[in-house]
PDB file of C-alpha atoms in Angstrom:
ATOM      1  CA  ALA A 293      18.455 -67.725 -57.313  1.00 46.00           C
ATOM      2  CA  SER A 294      14.853 -70.090 -56.789  1.00 49.00           C
ATOM      3  CA  MET A 295      14.482 -70.773 -52.621  1.00 50.00           C
ATOM      4  CA  THR A 296      14.443 -74.228 -51.673  1.00 51.00           C
ATOM      5  CA  SER A 297      12.130 -75.676 -49.689  1.00 47.00           C
ATOM      6  CA  THR A 298      13.551 -75.095 -46.761  1.00 49.00           C
ATOM      7  CA  ASP A 299      14.621 -71.468 -47.273  1.00 50.00           C
ATOM      8  CA  TYR A 300      10.298 -71.376 -47.565  1.00 44.00           C
ATOM      9  CA  ALA A 301      10.681 -72.673 -44.365  1.00 46.00           C
ATOM     10  CA  ARG A 302      12.183 -70.427 -42.804  1.00 51.00           C
ATOM     11  CA  GLN A 303      10.407 -67.351 -43.600  1.00 52.00           C
ATOM     12  CA  PRO A 304       7.334 -66.390 -41.030  1.00 51.00           C
ATOM     13  CA  ALA A 305       3.607 -67.127 -42.207  1.00 51.00           C
ATOM     14  CA  PRO A 306       2.303 -64.006 -43.171  1.00 52.00           C
ATOM     15  CA  ALA A 307      -0.326 -63.338 -40.267  1.00 48.00           C
ATOM     16  CA  MET A 308       2.687 -63.167 -37.484  1.00 48.00           C
ATOM     17  CA  ARG A 309       4.444 -61.056 -40.092  1.00 55.00           C
ATOM     18  CA  VAL A 310       1.253 -58.344 -39.610  1.00 45.00           C
ATOM     19  CA  LEU A 311       1.747 -59.207 -35.973  1.00 43.00           C
ATOM     20  CA  ALA A 312       5.035 -58.238 -35.090  1.00 50.00           C
ATOM     21  CA  LYS A 313       4.335 -54.821 -37.267  1.00 52.00           C
ATOM     22  CA  CYS A 314       1.549 -54.096 -35.110  1.00 47.00           C
ATOM     23  CA  ALA A 315       3.710 -55.368 -31.913  1.00 48.00           C
ATOM     24  CA  THR A 316       7.183 -52.745 -33.163  1.00 52.00           C
ATOM     25  CA  ARG A 317       5.228 -49.326 -33.904  1.00 54.00           C
ATOM     26  CA  PRO A 318       4.966 -46.893 -31.457  1.00 52.00           C
ATOM     27  CA  ALA A 319       1.159 -46.086 -30.554  1.00 50.00           C
ATOM     28  CA  PRO A 320      -0.122 -42.797 -32.205  1.00 51.00           C
ATOM     29  CA  LEU A 321       0.181 -39.488 -29.304  1.00 49.00           C
ATOM     30  CA  ALA A 322      -2.332 -38.212 -27.768  1.00 47.00           C
ATOM     31  CA  SER A 323      -3.591 -34.779 -28.688  1.00 48.00           C
ATOM     32  CA  ALA A 324      -2.863 -31.389 -26.782  1.00 45.00           C
ATOM     33  CA  SER A 325      -6.863 -31.469 -27.005  1.00 44.00           C
ATOM     34  CA  ALA A 326      -7.295 -34.919 -25.293  1.00 46.00           C
ATOM     35  CA  ARG A 327      -4.816 -35.482 -22.678  1.00 52.00           C
ATOM     36  CA  VAL A 328      -5.268 -32.004 -20.888  1.00 49.00           C
ATOM     37  CA  PRO A 329      -9.147 -31.182 -20.394  1.00 51.00           C
ATOM     38  CA  ARG A 330     -10.156 -28.033 -20.843  1.00 54.00           C
ATOM     39  CA  SER A 331     -11.192 -25.860 -18.362  1.00 49.00           C
ATOM     40  CA  PRO A 332     -15.826 -24.287 -18.695  1.00 52.00           C
ATOM     41  CA  ALA A 333     -15.734 -21.294 -20.189  1.00 53.00           C
ATOM     42  CA  LEU A 334     -17.639 -18.342 -17.251  1.00 47.00           C
ATOM     43  CA  PRO A 335     -20.782 -17.890 -17.587  1.00 52.00           C
ATOM     44  CA  VAL A 336     -22.189 -14.305 -18.602  1.00 49.00           C
ATOM     45  CA  ARG A 337     -24.484 -14.239 -16.014  1.00 51.00           C
ATOM     46  CA  SER A 338     -20.745 -14.382 -13.765  1.00 55.00           C
ATOM     47  CA  LYS A 339     -18.712 -12.050 -16.171  1.00 52.00           C
ATOM     48  CA  SER A 340     -21.803  -9.510 -15.837  1.00 56.00           C
ATOM     49  CA  ALA A 341     -22.072 -10.362 -11.521  1.00 50.00           C
ATOM     50  CA  ALA A 342     -18.051  -9.706 -12.087  1.00 47.00           C
ATOM     51  CA  ARG A 343     -18.315  -6.119 -13.494  1.00 56.00           C
ATOM     52  CA  ALA A 344     -21.480  -5.438 -11.369  1.00 48.00           C
ATOM     53  CA  VAL A 345     -19.172  -6.165  -8.181  1.00 44.00           C
ATOM     54  CA  VAL A 346     -15.942  -3.783 -10.044  1.00 44.00           C
ATOM     55  CA  ALA A 347     -18.744  -0.959 -10.295  1.00 45.00           C
ATOM     56  CA  ARG A 348     -20.687  -1.020  -7.281  1.00 49.00           C
ATOM     57  CA  ALA A 349     -16.979  -1.090  -5.781  1.00 45.00           C
ATOM     58  CA  SER A 350     -16.239   2.252  -7.738  1.00 56.00           C
ATOM     59  CA  SER A 351     -19.520   4.458  -7.763  1.00 57.00           C
ATOM     60  CA  GLY A 352     -18.705   3.358  -3.473  1.00 57.00           C
ATOM     61  CA  ASP A 353     -15.759   4.882  -3.544  1.00 76.00           C
ATOM     62  CA  GLN A 354     -16.616   7.715  -4.891  1.00 84.00           C
ATOM     63  CA  ALA A 355     -19.468   8.374  -2.751  1.00 84.00           C
ATOM     64  CA  GLY A 356     -17.382   7.181   0.012  1.00 86.00           C
ATOM     65  CA  GLU A 357     -14.691  10.697  -1.693  1.00 92.00           C
ATOM     66  CA  GLN A 358     -18.196  12.795  -2.232  1.00 93.00           C
ATOM     67  CA  ASP A 359     -19.337  12.333   1.513  1.00 94.00           C
ATOM     68  CA  ALA A 360     -15.729  13.590   2.675  1.00 95.00           C
ATOM     69  CA  LEU A 361     -15.946  16.866   0.609  1.00 95.00           C
ATOM     70  CA  LYS A 362     -19.178  17.816   1.955  1.00 96.00           C
ATOM     71  CA  THR A 363     -18.415  16.752   5.011  1.00 96.00           C
ATOM     72  CA  SER A 364     -15.461  18.773   5.321  1.00 96.00           C
ATOM     73  CA  ALA A 365     -17.199  22.103   3.933  1.00 97.00           C
ATOM     74  CA  ALA A 366     -19.354  22.125   5.952  1.00 98.00           C
ATOM     75  CA  LEU A 367     -16.808  21.766   8.963  1.00 97.00           C
ATOM     76  CA  VAL A 368     -15.188  24.576   6.900  1.00 98.00           C
ATOM     77  CA  GLY A 369     -18.682  27.104   7.418  1.00 97.00           C
ATOM     78  CA  GLY A 370     -19.206  25.875  10.546  1.00 98.00           C
ATOM     79  CA  GLY A 371     -15.644  26.922  12.261  1.00 98.00           C
ATOM     80  CA  LEU A 372     -15.864  30.668   9.964  1.00 98.00           C
ATOM     81  CA  ALA A 373     -19.690  31.085  11.595  1.00 98.00           C
ATOM     82  CA  ALA A 374     -18.506  30.275  14.890  1.00 98.00           C
ATOM     83  CA  SER A 375     -16.104  32.379  15.069  1.00 98.00           C
ATOM     84  CA  ALA A 376     -18.116  34.922  13.643  1.00 97.00           C
ATOM     85  CA  ALA A 377     -20.104  35.233  16.503  1.00 97.00           C
ATOM     86  CA  LEU A 378     -17.933  34.524  18.903  1.00 97.00           C
ATOM     87  CA  VAL A 379     -15.803  38.045  17.552  1.00 96.00           C
ATOM     88  CA  GLY A 380     -19.295  39.581  16.946  1.00 96.00           C
ATOM     89  CA  SER A 381     -19.785  38.510  20.921  1.00 96.00           C
ATOM     90  CA  HIS A 382     -16.339  41.023  22.092  1.00 95.00           C
ATOM     91  CA  ALA A 383     -16.666  38.461  24.491  1.00 96.00           C
ATOM     92  CA  LEU A 384     -12.348  37.281  24.050  1.00 96.00           C
ATOM     93  CA  VAL A 385     -12.404  41.493  23.666  1.00 96.00           C
ATOM     94  CA  ASP A 386     -11.197  42.642  27.934  1.00 96.00           C
ATOM     95  CA  PRO A 387      -9.871  39.363  29.237  1.00 96.00           C
ATOM     96  CA  LEU A 388      -7.105  39.431  26.441  1.00 97.00           C
ATOM     97  CA  THR A 389      -6.201  42.876  26.564  1.00 96.00           C
ATOM     98  CA  SER A 390      -6.087  43.057  30.555  1.00 96.00           C
ATOM     99  CA  TYR A 391      -3.861  39.876  29.586  1.00 97.00           C
ATOM    100  CA  PHE A 392      -1.597  40.974  26.919  1.00 97.00           C
ATOM    101  CA  ASN A 393      -1.125  44.377  28.304  1.00 96.00           C
ATOM    102  CA  ALA A 394       0.297  42.957  31.113  1.00 96.00           C
ATOM    103  CA  VAL A 395       2.720  40.008  29.815  1.00 94.00           C
ATOM    104  CA  GLY A 396       3.136  40.841  26.529  1.00 95.00           C
ATOM    105  CA  VAL A 397       3.104  44.126  25.884  1.00 96.00           C
ATOM    106  CA  PRO A 398       5.598  45.329  28.453  1.00 96.00           C
ATOM    107  CA  VAL A 399       8.173  43.017  26.964  1.00 95.00           C
ATOM    108  CA  ILE A 400       7.926  44.551  23.216  1.00 95.00           C
ATOM    109  CA  ASN A 401       8.475  47.970  25.431  1.00 95.00           C
ATOM    110  CA  PHE A 402      11.306  46.086  26.720  1.00 95.00           C
ATOM    111  CA  LEU A 403      13.361  45.882  23.264  1.00 94.00           C
ATOM    112  CA  SER A 404      12.237  48.441  22.033  1.00 95.00           C
ATOM    113  CA  PRO A 405      11.599  47.153  18.079  1.00 95.00           C
ATOM    114  CA  PRO A 406      12.174  49.554  15.261  1.00 96.00           C
ATOM    115  CA  GLU A 407       8.629  50.384  13.905  1.00 95.00           C
ATOM    116  CA  PHE A 408       8.781  48.847  10.625  1.00 96.00           C
ATOM    117  CA  VAL A 409       9.202  45.325  13.090  1.00 96.00           C
ATOM    118  CA  ILE A 410       6.054  46.557  15.274  1.00 96.00           C
ATOM    119  CA  HIS A 411       3.978  46.413  11.706  1.00 96.00           C
ATOM    120  CA  TRP A 412       5.521  43.852  10.197  1.00 97.00           C
ATOM    121  CA  PHE A 413       7.199  41.306  12.196  1.00 97.00           C
ATOM    122  CA  HIS A 414       3.803  39.210  12.554  1.00 97.00           C
ATOM    123  CA  ALA A 415       3.165  38.703   9.363  1.00 97.00           C
ATOM    124  CA  ILE A 416       6.509  38.103   7.847  1.00 97.00           C
ATOM    125  CA  ASN A 417       6.684  35.793  10.340  1.00 97.00           C
ATOM    126  CA  MET A 418       3.792  33.524   9.486  1.00 97.00           C
ATOM    127  CA  SER A 419       4.062  33.875   5.921  1.00 97.00           C
ATOM    128  CA  VAL A 420       7.488  31.262   6.543  1.00 97.00           C
ATOM    129  CA  VAL A 421       5.567  29.168   8.330  1.00 98.00           C
ATOM    130  CA  LEU A 422       2.207  28.693   6.347  1.00 98.00           C
ATOM    131  CA  PHE A 423       4.473  27.892   2.808  1.00 97.00           C
ATOM    132  CA  ALA A 424       7.012  27.238   4.208  1.00 97.00           C
ATOM    133  CA  MET A 425       6.274  24.758   6.470  1.00 97.00           C
ATOM    134  CA  GLY A 426       2.547  24.007   6.090  1.00 97.00           C
ATOM    135  CA  GLY A 427       3.288  23.619   2.011  1.00 97.00           C
ATOM    136  CA  TYR A 428       5.523  21.663   2.067  1.00 98.00           C
ATOM    137  CA  GLY A 429       3.057  19.192   5.324  1.00 97.00           C
ATOM    138  CA  THR A 430       1.333  19.830   2.966  1.00 97.00           C
ATOM    139  CA  TYR A 431       2.910  18.309  -0.468  1.00 97.00           C
ATOM    140  CA  LEU A 432       3.864  15.465   1.718  1.00 97.00           C
ATOM    141  CA  GLY A 433       0.035  14.622   2.796  1.00 97.00           C
ATOM    142  CA  PHE A 434      -0.604  13.996  -0.636  1.00 97.00           C
ATOM    143  CA  LYS A 435       2.523  11.618  -0.938  1.00 96.00           C
ATOM    144  CA  VAL A 436       1.267   9.561   2.004  1.00 96.00           C
ATOM    145  CA  ARG A 437      -2.273   9.530   0.209  1.00 94.00           C
ATOM    146  CA  ALA A 438      -0.759   8.730  -2.658  1.00 95.00           C
ATOM    147  CA  GLY A 439       0.811   5.526  -1.113  1.00 94.00           C
ATOM    148  CA  GLU A 440       4.063   7.044  -1.287  1.00 96.00           C
ATOM    149  CA  GLY A 441       4.477   6.966   2.736  1.00 95.00           C
ATOM    150  CA  ASN A 442       7.612   5.612   2.563  1.00 96.00           C
ATOM    151  CA  GLU A 443       9.608   7.164   0.078  1.00 96.00           C
ATOM    152  CA  GLU A 444      12.931   9.218   1.544  1.00 95.00           C
ATOM    153  CA  ALA A 445      11.245  13.342   2.860  1.00 96.00           C
ATOM    154  CA  PHE A 446      14.364  15.902   3.760  1.00 91.00           C
ATOM    155  CA  GLY A 447      16.059  15.800   6.217  1.00 90.00           C
ATOM    156  CA  GLY A 448      16.137  11.587   5.416  1.00 93.00           C
ATOM    157  CA  GLU A 449      12.885  11.469   7.422  1.00 95.00           C
ATOM    158  CA  LEU A 450       9.611   9.076   6.118  1.00 97.00           C
ATOM    159  CA  ALA A 451       7.085  11.293   3.814  1.00 97.00           C
ATOM    160  CA  ARG A 452       4.537   9.928   6.786  1.00 96.00           C
ATOM    161  CA  GLU A 453       6.688  10.734   9.282  1.00 96.00           C
ATOM    162  CA  LEU A 454       7.481  13.905   8.711  1.00 97.00           C
ATOM    163  CA  HIS A 455       3.824  15.010   7.980  1.00 98.00           C
ATOM    164  CA  PRO A 456       2.147  15.491  10.574  1.00 97.00           C
ATOM    165  CA  LYS A 457       5.109  16.520  12.739  1.00 97.00           C
ATOM    166  CA  LEU A 458       5.296  19.728  10.775  1.00 97.00           C
ATOM    167  CA  MET A 459       1.728  20.263  10.372  1.00 98.00           C
ATOM    168  CA  ALA A 460       1.824  20.495  14.497  1.00 97.00           C
ATOM    169  CA  GLY A 461       4.723  22.708  14.289  1.00 97.00           C
ATOM    170  CA  MET A 462       2.731  25.151  11.854  1.00 98.00           C
ATOM    171  CA  THR A 463      -0.151  24.800  14.457  1.00 98.00           C
ATOM    172  CA  PHE A 464       2.097  25.459  17.914  1.00 98.00           C
ATOM    173  CA  PHE A 465       3.922  28.568  15.992  1.00 98.00           C
ATOM    174  CA  PHE A 466       0.528  29.974  15.460  1.00 98.00           C
ATOM    175  CA  PHE A 467      -1.060  29.779  17.884  1.00 97.00           C
ATOM    176  CA  LEU A 468       2.252  31.531  19.424  1.00 96.00           C
ATOM    177  CA  GLY A 469       2.026  34.041  16.649  1.00 97.00           C
ATOM    178  CA  GLY A 470      -1.605  34.925  17.197  1.00 96.00           C
ATOM    179  CA  GLN A 471      -0.230  36.153  20.778  1.00 96.00           C
ATOM    180  CA  GLY A 472       2.086  37.652  18.887  1.00 96.00           C
ATOM    181  CA  GLY A 473      -0.240  39.273  16.765  1.00 96.00           C
ATOM    182  CA  LEU A 474      -2.666  40.556  19.277  1.00 97.00           C
ATOM    183  CA  VAL A 475      -0.017  42.271  21.359  1.00 97.00           C
ATOM    184  CA  PHE A 476       1.350  44.081  18.099  1.00 97.00           C
ATOM    185  CA  THR A 477      -2.557  45.425  17.528  1.00 96.00           C
ATOM    186  CA  LEU A 478      -2.606  47.033  21.164  1.00 96.00           C
ATOM    187  CA  MET A 479       0.928  48.552  21.238  1.00 95.00           C
ATOM    188  CA  GLU A 480      -0.721  49.683  17.849  1.00 95.00           C
ATOM    189  CA  LYS A 481      -3.119  51.372  19.385  1.00 93.00           C
ATOM    190  CA  ARG A 482      -5.706  49.188  17.940  1.00 93.00           C
ATOM    191  CA  PRO A 483      -8.859  47.626  18.725  1.00 91.00           C
ATOM    192  CA  LEU A 484      -8.532  43.285  19.321  1.00 93.00           C
ATOM    193  CA  LEU A 485     -10.728  41.245  17.281  1.00 95.00           C
ATOM    194  CA  GLU A 486     -12.405  43.853  15.052  1.00 92.00           C
ATOM    195  CA  SER A 487     -11.507  42.148  11.268  1.00 94.00           C
ATOM    196  CA  PRO A 488     -12.451  39.462   8.843  1.00 96.00           C
ATOM    197  CA  HIS A 489      -8.407  38.765   9.648  1.00 97.00           C
ATOM    198  CA  ALA A 490      -9.486  37.731  13.026  1.00 97.00           C
ATOM    199  CA  ILE A 491     -12.454  35.678  12.396  1.00 97.00           C
ATOM    200  CA  SER A 492     -10.340  33.239  10.257  1.00 98.00           C
ATOM    201  CA  ALA A 493      -7.785  32.750  12.621  1.00 98.00           C
ATOM    202  CA  LEU A 494      -9.709  31.587  15.034  1.00 97.00           C
ATOM    203  CA  ALA A 495     -11.613  29.657  13.011  1.00 98.00           C
ATOM    204  CA  GLY A 496      -8.458  27.946  11.392  1.00 98.00           C
ATOM    205  CA  LEU A 497      -7.374  27.451  14.929  1.00 97.00           C
ATOM    206  CA  GLY A 498      -9.870  25.832  16.151  1.00 97.00           C
ATOM    207  CA  LEU A 499      -9.948  23.413  12.682  1.00 98.00           C
ATOM    208  CA  LEU A 500      -6.111  23.181  13.204  1.00 98.00           C
ATOM    209  CA  GLY A 501      -7.237  20.944  16.144  1.00 97.00           C
ATOM    210  CA  MET A 502      -9.584  19.180  14.323  1.00 97.00           C
ATOM    211  CA  GLN A 503      -7.719  18.150  11.926  1.00 97.00           C
ATOM    212  CA  GLY A 504      -4.756  16.933  14.679  1.00 96.00           C
ATOM    213  CA  VAL A 505      -7.439  15.167  16.590  1.00 96.00           C
ATOM    214  CA  LEU A 506      -8.751  13.753  12.848  1.00 96.00           C
ATOM    215  CA  GLY A 507      -4.662  12.336  11.971  1.00 95.00           C
ATOM    216  CA  ALA A 508      -4.109  10.692  15.522  1.00 94.00           C
ATOM    217  CA  THR A 509      -7.352   8.864  15.722  1.00 95.00           C
ATOM    218  CA  MET A 510      -8.247   8.143  10.779  1.00 94.00           C
ATOM    219  CA  LYS A 511      -5.767   4.871  11.388  1.00 90.00           C
ATOM    220  CA  GLY A 512      -7.961   1.481   9.496  1.00 91.00           C
ATOM    221  CA  LYS A 513     -10.544   4.049   8.599  1.00 93.00           C
ATOM    222  CA  PRO A 514     -10.744   5.275   4.810  1.00 93.00           C
ATOM    223  CA  GLU A 515     -13.890   7.115   5.427  1.00 94.00           C
ATOM    224  CA  ALA A 516     -11.519   9.599   7.699  1.00 95.00           C
ATOM    225  CA  ARG A 517      -8.096   9.522   6.248  1.00 95.00           C
ATOM    226  CA  ALA A 518     -10.321  11.129   3.365  1.00 96.00           C
ATOM    227  CA  LEU A 519     -11.915  13.211   5.448  1.00 97.00           C
ATOM    228  CA  HIS A 520      -8.692  14.549   6.602  1.00 97.00           C
ATOM    229  CA  THR A 521      -7.540  14.732   2.830  1.00 96.00           C
ATOM    230  CA  TYR A 522     -10.208  17.188   2.508  1.00 97.00           C
ATOM    231  CA  LEU A 523     -10.648  19.035   5.270  1.00 98.00           C
ATOM    232  CA  GLY A 524      -6.219  19.704   5.084  1.00 97.00           C
ATOM    233  CA  SER A 525      -6.936  21.081   1.878  1.00 97.00           C
ATOM    234  CA  GLY A 526      -9.799  23.419   3.348  1.00 98.00           C
ATOM    235  CA  ILE A 527      -7.392  25.046   6.240  1.00 98.00           C
ATOM    236  CA  MET A 528      -5.092  25.354   3.676  1.00 98.00           C
ATOM    237  CA  ALA A 529      -7.634  27.453   1.455  1.00 98.00           C
ATOM    238  CA  LEU A 530      -8.303  29.026   3.980  1.00 98.00           C
ATOM    239  CA  LEU A 531      -5.210  30.048   6.054  1.00 98.00           C
ATOM    240  CA  VAL A 532      -4.009  31.876   2.020  1.00 98.00           C
ATOM    241  CA  ALA A 533      -7.258  33.819   2.480  1.00 98.00           C
ATOM    242  CA  HIS A 534      -6.430  34.496   5.678  1.00 98.00           C
ATOM    243  CA  ALA A 535      -3.103  35.790   5.380  1.00 97.00           C
ATOM    244  CA  GLY A 536      -4.706  37.744   2.409  1.00 97.00           C
ATOM    245  CA  LEU A 537      -6.533  39.590   4.936  1.00 97.00           C
ATOM    246  CA  GLY A 538      -4.218  40.600   6.989  1.00 97.00           C
ATOM    247  CA  LEU A 539      -2.239  41.884   4.100  1.00 96.00           C
ATOM    248  CA  ALA A 540      -4.805  43.762   3.432  1.00 96.00           C
ATOM    249  CA  ASN A 541      -4.817  44.796   7.753  1.00 94.00           C
ATOM    250  CA  GLY A 542      -0.490  45.747   6.852  1.00 94.00           C
ATOM    251  CA  LEU A 543      -1.514  48.153   4.079  1.00 95.00           C
ATOM    252  CA  SER A 544      -5.311  49.411   5.780  1.00 91.00           C
ATOM    253  CA  PHE A 545      -2.537  52.213   7.642  1.00 85.00           C
TER     254      PHE A 545
END
């Protein structure tokens, strides 16, 4: 049907139709890259500096570990040298002989143990202390060093709590057991402090005392903690050698 003049007048002008379309058309969304500003890339120099810092920290840790290893080796060697000098001077023989003949020997004579006990009791007793208390205590020490000190250990205690107790107990029993060994030596009519076993015994006791002081004062000191680890390992190796020397003594007569 043909459009009348009235119908034509009701139609909007072409320009008005264009404006209406523009007003109702949604604006294009900005791209994600345009909305979110990109963080500037890290300069190559900054990356190199970060790697250098990490490398310096790693090399510093390694240097600290090496220093602790050297210091612990020097302490063990110095302890053995000092003990050998003390034993070689024979300064302790007469006082210890008089003391144990007055205190220890009468007690053992009163108990009247068999010859096997006199000959081997010290060795058996100290071996149990070394490998049970010392061995498990050393294992717990390495767990603490690895950051596992809050794990439960034997008996329900935490590893970091049981480790010092075991090592202190081992030191105490070594101190008492060493005196028993000297008493048995006198009862078998053998001279005191004239063997490598005696040298390693004195050195081990002295180093254990030093290790205990270090353990009590090393909190918050990474260098001291590293030294405590290496020195403790060196002491345990020395004590195992000490046990071997004692076994050789026992088998020699």
